[in-house]
mmCIF file of C-alpha atoms and ligand atoms in Angstrom:
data_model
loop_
_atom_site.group_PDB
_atom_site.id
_atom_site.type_symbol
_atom_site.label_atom_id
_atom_site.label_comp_id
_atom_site.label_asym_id
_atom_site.label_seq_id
_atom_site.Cartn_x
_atom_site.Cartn_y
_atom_site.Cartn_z
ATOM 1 C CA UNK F 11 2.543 29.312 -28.836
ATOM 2 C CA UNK F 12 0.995 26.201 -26.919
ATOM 3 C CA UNK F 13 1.861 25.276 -23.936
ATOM 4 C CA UNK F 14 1.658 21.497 -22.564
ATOM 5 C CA UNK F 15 0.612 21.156 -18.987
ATOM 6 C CA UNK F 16 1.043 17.622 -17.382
ATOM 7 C CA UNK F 17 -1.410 16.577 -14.837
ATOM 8 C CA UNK F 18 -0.131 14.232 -12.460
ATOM 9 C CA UNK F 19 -1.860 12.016 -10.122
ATOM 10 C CA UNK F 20 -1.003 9.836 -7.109
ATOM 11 C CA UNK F 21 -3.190 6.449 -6.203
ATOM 12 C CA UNK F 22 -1.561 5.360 -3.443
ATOM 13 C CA UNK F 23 -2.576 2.042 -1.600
ATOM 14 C CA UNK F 24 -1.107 -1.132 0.085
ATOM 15 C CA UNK F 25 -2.918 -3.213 -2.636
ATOM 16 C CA UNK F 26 -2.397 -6.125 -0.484
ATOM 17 C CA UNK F 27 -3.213 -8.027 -2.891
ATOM 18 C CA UNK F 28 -4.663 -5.619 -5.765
ATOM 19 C CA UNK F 29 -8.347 -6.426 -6.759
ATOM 20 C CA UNK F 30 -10.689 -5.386 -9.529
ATOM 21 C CA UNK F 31 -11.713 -3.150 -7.475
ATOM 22 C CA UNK F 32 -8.547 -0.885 -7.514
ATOM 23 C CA UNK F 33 -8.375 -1.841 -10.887
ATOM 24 C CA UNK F 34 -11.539 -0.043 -12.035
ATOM 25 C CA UNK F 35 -10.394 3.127 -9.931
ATOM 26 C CA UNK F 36 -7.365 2.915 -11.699
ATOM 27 C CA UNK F 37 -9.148 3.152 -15.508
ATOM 28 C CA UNK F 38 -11.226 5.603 -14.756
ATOM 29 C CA UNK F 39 -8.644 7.686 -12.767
ATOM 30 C CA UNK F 40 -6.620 7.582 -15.920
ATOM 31 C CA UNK F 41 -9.012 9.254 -17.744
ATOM 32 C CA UNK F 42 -8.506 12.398 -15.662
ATOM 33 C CA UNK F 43 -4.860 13.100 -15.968
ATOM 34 C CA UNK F 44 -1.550 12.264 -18.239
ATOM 35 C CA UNK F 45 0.607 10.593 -15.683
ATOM 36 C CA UNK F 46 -0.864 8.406 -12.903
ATOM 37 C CA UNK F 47 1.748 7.206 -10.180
ATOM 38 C CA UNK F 48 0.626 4.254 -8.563
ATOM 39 C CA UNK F 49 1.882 4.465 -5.021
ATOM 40 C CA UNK F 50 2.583 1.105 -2.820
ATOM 41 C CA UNK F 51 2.838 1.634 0.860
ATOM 42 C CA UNK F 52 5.000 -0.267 2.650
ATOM 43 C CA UNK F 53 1.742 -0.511 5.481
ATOM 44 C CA UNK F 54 3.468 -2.333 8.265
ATOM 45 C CA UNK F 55 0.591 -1.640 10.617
ATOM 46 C CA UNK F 56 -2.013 -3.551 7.969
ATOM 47 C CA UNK F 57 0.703 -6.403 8.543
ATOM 48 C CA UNK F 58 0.587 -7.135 4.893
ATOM 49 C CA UNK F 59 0.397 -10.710 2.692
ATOM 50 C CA UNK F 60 2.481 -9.885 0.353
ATOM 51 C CA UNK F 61 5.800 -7.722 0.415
ATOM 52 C CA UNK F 62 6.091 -4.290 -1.192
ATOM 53 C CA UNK F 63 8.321 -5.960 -3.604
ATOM 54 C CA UNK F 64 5.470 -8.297 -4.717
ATOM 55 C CA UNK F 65 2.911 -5.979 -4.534
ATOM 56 C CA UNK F 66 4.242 -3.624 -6.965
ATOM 57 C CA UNK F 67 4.934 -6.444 -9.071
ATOM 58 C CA UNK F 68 2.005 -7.574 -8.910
ATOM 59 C CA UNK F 69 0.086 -4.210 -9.905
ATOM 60 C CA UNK F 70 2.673 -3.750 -12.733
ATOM 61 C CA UNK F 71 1.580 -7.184 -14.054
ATOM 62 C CA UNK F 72 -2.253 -6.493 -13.785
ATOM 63 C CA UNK F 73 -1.598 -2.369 -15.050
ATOM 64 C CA UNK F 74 0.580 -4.029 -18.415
ATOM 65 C CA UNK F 75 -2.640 -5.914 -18.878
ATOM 66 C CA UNK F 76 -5.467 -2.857 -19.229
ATOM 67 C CA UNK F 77 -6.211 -1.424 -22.304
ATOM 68 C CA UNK F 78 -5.412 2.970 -21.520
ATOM 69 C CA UNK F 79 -5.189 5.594 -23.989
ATOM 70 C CA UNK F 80 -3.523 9.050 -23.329
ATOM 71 C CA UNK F 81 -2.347 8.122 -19.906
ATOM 72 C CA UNK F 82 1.477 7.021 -18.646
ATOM 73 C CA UNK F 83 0.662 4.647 -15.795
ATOM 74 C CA UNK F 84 3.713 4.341 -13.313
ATOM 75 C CA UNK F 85 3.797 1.610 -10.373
ATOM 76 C CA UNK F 86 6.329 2.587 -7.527
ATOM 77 C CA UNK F 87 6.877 1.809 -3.974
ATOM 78 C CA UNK F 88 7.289 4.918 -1.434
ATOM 79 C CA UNK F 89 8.609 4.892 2.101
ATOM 80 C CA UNK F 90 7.461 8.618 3.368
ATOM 81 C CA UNK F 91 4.711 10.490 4.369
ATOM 82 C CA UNK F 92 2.110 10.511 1.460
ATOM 83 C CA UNK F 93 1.932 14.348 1.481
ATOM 84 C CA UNK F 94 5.558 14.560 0.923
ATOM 85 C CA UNK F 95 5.982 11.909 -1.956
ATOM 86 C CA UNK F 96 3.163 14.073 -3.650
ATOM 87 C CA UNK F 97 5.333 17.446 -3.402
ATOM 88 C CA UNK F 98 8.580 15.478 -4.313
ATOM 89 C CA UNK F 99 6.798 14.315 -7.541
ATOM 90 C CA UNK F 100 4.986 17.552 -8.450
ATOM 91 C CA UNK F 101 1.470 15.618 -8.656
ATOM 92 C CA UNK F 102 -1.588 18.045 -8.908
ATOM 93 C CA UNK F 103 -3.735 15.169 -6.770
ATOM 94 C CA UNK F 104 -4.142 12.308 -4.696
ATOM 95 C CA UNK F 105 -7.100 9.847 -6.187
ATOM 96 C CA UNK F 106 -8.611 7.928 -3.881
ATOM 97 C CA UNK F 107 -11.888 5.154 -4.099
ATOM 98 C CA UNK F 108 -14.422 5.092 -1.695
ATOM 99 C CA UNK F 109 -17.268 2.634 -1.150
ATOM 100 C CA UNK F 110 -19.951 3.074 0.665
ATOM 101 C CA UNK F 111 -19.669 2.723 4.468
ATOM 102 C CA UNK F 112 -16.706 1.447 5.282
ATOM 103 C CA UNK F 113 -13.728 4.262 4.086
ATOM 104 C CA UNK F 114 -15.345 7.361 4.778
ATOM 105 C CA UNK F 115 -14.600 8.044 8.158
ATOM 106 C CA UNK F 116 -11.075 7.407 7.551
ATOM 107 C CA UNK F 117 -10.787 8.592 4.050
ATOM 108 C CA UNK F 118 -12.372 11.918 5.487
ATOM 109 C CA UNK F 119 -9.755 12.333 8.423
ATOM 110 C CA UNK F 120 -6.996 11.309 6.035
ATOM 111 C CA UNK F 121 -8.209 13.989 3.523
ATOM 112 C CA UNK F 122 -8.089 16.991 6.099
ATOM 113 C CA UNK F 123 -5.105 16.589 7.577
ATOM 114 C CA UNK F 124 -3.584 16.337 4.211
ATOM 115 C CA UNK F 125 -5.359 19.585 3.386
ATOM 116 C CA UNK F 126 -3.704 21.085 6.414
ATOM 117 C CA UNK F 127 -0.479 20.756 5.739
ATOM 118 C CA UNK F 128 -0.763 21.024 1.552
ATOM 119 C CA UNK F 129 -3.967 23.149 1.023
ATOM 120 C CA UNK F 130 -2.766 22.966 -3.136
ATOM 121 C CA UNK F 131 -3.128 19.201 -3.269
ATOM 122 C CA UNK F 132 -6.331 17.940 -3.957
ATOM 123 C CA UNK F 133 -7.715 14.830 -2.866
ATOM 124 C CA UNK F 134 -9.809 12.811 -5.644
ATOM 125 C CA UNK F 135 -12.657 10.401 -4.808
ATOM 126 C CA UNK F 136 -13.717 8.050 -7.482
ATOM 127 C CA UNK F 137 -16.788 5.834 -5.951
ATOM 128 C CA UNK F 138 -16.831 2.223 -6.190
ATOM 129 C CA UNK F 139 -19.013 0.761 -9.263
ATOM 130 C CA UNK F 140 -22.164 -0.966 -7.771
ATOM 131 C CA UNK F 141 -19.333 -4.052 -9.104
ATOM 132 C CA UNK F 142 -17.095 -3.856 -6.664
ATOM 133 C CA UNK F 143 -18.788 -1.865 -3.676
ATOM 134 C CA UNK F 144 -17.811 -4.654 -1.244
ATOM 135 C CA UNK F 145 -14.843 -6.349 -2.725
ATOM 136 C CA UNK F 146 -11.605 -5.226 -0.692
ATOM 137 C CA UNK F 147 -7.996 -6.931 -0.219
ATOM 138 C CA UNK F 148 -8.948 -8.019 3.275
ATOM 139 C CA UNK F 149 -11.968 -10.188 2.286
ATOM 140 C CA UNK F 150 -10.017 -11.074 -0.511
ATOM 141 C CA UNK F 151 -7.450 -12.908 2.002
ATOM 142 C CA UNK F 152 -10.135 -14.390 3.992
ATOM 143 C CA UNK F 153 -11.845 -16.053 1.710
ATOM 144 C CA UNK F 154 -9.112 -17.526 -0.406
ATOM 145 C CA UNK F 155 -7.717 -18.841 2.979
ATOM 146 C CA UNK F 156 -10.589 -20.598 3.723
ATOM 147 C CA UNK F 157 -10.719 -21.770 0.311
ATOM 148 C CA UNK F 158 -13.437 -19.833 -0.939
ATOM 149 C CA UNK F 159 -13.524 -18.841 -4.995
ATOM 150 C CA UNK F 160 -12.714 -15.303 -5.562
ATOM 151 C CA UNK F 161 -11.743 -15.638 -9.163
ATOM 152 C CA UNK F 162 -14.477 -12.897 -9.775
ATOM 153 C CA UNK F 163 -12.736 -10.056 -8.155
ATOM 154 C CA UNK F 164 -8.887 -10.669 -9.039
ATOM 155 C CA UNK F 165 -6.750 -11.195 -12.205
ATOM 156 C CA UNK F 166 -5.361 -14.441 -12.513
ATOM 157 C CA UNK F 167 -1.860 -13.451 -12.079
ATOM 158 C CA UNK F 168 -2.911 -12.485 -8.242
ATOM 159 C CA UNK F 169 -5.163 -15.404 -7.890
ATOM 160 C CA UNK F 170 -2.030 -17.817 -8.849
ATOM 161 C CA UNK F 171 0.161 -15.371 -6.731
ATOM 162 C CA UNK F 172 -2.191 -15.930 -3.450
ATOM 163 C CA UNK F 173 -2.094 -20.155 -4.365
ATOM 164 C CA UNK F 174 1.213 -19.723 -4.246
ATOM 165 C CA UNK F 175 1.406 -17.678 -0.646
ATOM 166 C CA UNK F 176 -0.915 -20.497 0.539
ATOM 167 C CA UNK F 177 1.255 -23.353 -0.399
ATOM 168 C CA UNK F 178 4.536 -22.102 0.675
ATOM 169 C CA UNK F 179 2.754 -21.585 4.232
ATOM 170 C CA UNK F 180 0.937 -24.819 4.453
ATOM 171 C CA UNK F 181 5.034 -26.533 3.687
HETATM 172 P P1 LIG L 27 -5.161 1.670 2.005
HETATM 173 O O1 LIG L 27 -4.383 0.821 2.942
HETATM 174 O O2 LIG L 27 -4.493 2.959 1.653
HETATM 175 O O3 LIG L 27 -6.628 1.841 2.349
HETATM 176 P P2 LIG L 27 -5.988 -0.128 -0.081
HETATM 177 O O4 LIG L 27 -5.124 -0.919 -0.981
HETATM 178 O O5 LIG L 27 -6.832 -0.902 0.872
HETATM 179 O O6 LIG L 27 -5.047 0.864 0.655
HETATM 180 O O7 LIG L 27 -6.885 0.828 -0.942
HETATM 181 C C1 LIG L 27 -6.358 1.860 -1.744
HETATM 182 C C2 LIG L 27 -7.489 2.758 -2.169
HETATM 183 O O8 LIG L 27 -8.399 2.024 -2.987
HETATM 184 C C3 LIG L 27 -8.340 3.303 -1.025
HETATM 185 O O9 LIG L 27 -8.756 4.601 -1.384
HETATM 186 C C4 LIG L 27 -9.516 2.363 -0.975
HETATM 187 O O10 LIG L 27 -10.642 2.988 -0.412
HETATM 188 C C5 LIG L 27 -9.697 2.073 -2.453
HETATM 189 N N1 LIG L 27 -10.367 0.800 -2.712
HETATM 190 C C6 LIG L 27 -10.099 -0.405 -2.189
HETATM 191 N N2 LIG L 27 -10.939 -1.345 -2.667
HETATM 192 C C7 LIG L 27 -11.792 -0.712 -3.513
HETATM 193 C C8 LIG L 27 -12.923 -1.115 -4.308
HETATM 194 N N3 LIG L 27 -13.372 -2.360 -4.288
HETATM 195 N N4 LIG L 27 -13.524 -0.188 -5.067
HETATM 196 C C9 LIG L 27 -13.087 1.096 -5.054
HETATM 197 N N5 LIG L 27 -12.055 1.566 -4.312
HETATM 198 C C10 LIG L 27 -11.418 0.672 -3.554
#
């Protein structure tokens, strides 16, 4: 008799707006198990662009997009403690990207205190490609605000989404 086991993983994020850079975690993360939950956090104290609303709309758009075999990709927005929407949907691990400098320190103290209180889940780090080592959602904002081009590190479904942002807050 065989017996299926479904690995489930959890990417959560604001993905304020999503980049290439989350995209390319999200690929390779896919690879590893048969359900991947993409997690948006509501992140009130980021004070994001876009609402939670948008934002998983937007990641659904970009995720309908990439070409994935043998993995069910899910995009959902949670409200709770991350630890506890992991239990409630019986995921295996958290998948997280880190690049270089900059998320470690937090990434680290995120990861033990989630050990703490869940020793079972484990927390996944996929490094950024050499790609997208400095490409995050904050820059992302910056620059298009100042009218920079950052057509390299978004689809164009969120580079149309941030024109938009910008026009209805110039009127
Ligand atoms: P959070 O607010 O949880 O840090 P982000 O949307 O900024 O949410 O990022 C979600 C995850 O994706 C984090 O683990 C972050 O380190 C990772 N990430 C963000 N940008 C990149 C990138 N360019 N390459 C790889 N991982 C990235």
């Amino acid at each position: 008799m065989t017996s299926q086991i479904t690995r489930t993983g959890i990417y959560p994020g604001t993905f304020d707006p999503i980049t290439k850079g989350h995209l390319h975690i999200i690929q390779r993360a896919s690879k590893l198990v048969d359900h991947l939950i993409i997690g948006i956090a509501p992140n009130t104290r980021k004070g994001p662009l876009f609402s939670q609303e948008e934002r998983v709309k937007l990641v659904s758009e970009d995720i309908a997009n990439m070409h994935v075999k043998h993995c069910e990709i899910e995009v959902e927005a949670f409200d709770e403690l991350l630890i506890h929407y992991v239990q409630r949907k019986k995921a295996q691990c958290i998948f997280r990207g880190l690049r270089a400098t900059s998320d470690f320190e937090y990434e680290f103290q995120m990861t033990g205190m989630n050990a703490q209180m869940e020793p079972d889940i484990e927390t996944v780090f996929l490094m950024a490609s050499d790609k997208y080592q400095f490409v995050s959602s904050s820059f992302i904002k910056e620059i298009h605000a100042l009218d920079g081009d950052i057509s390299k590190f978004v689809t164009p479904a969120v580079l149309s989404a941030l024109e938009h942002k910008k026009n209805q807050r110039k009127s």
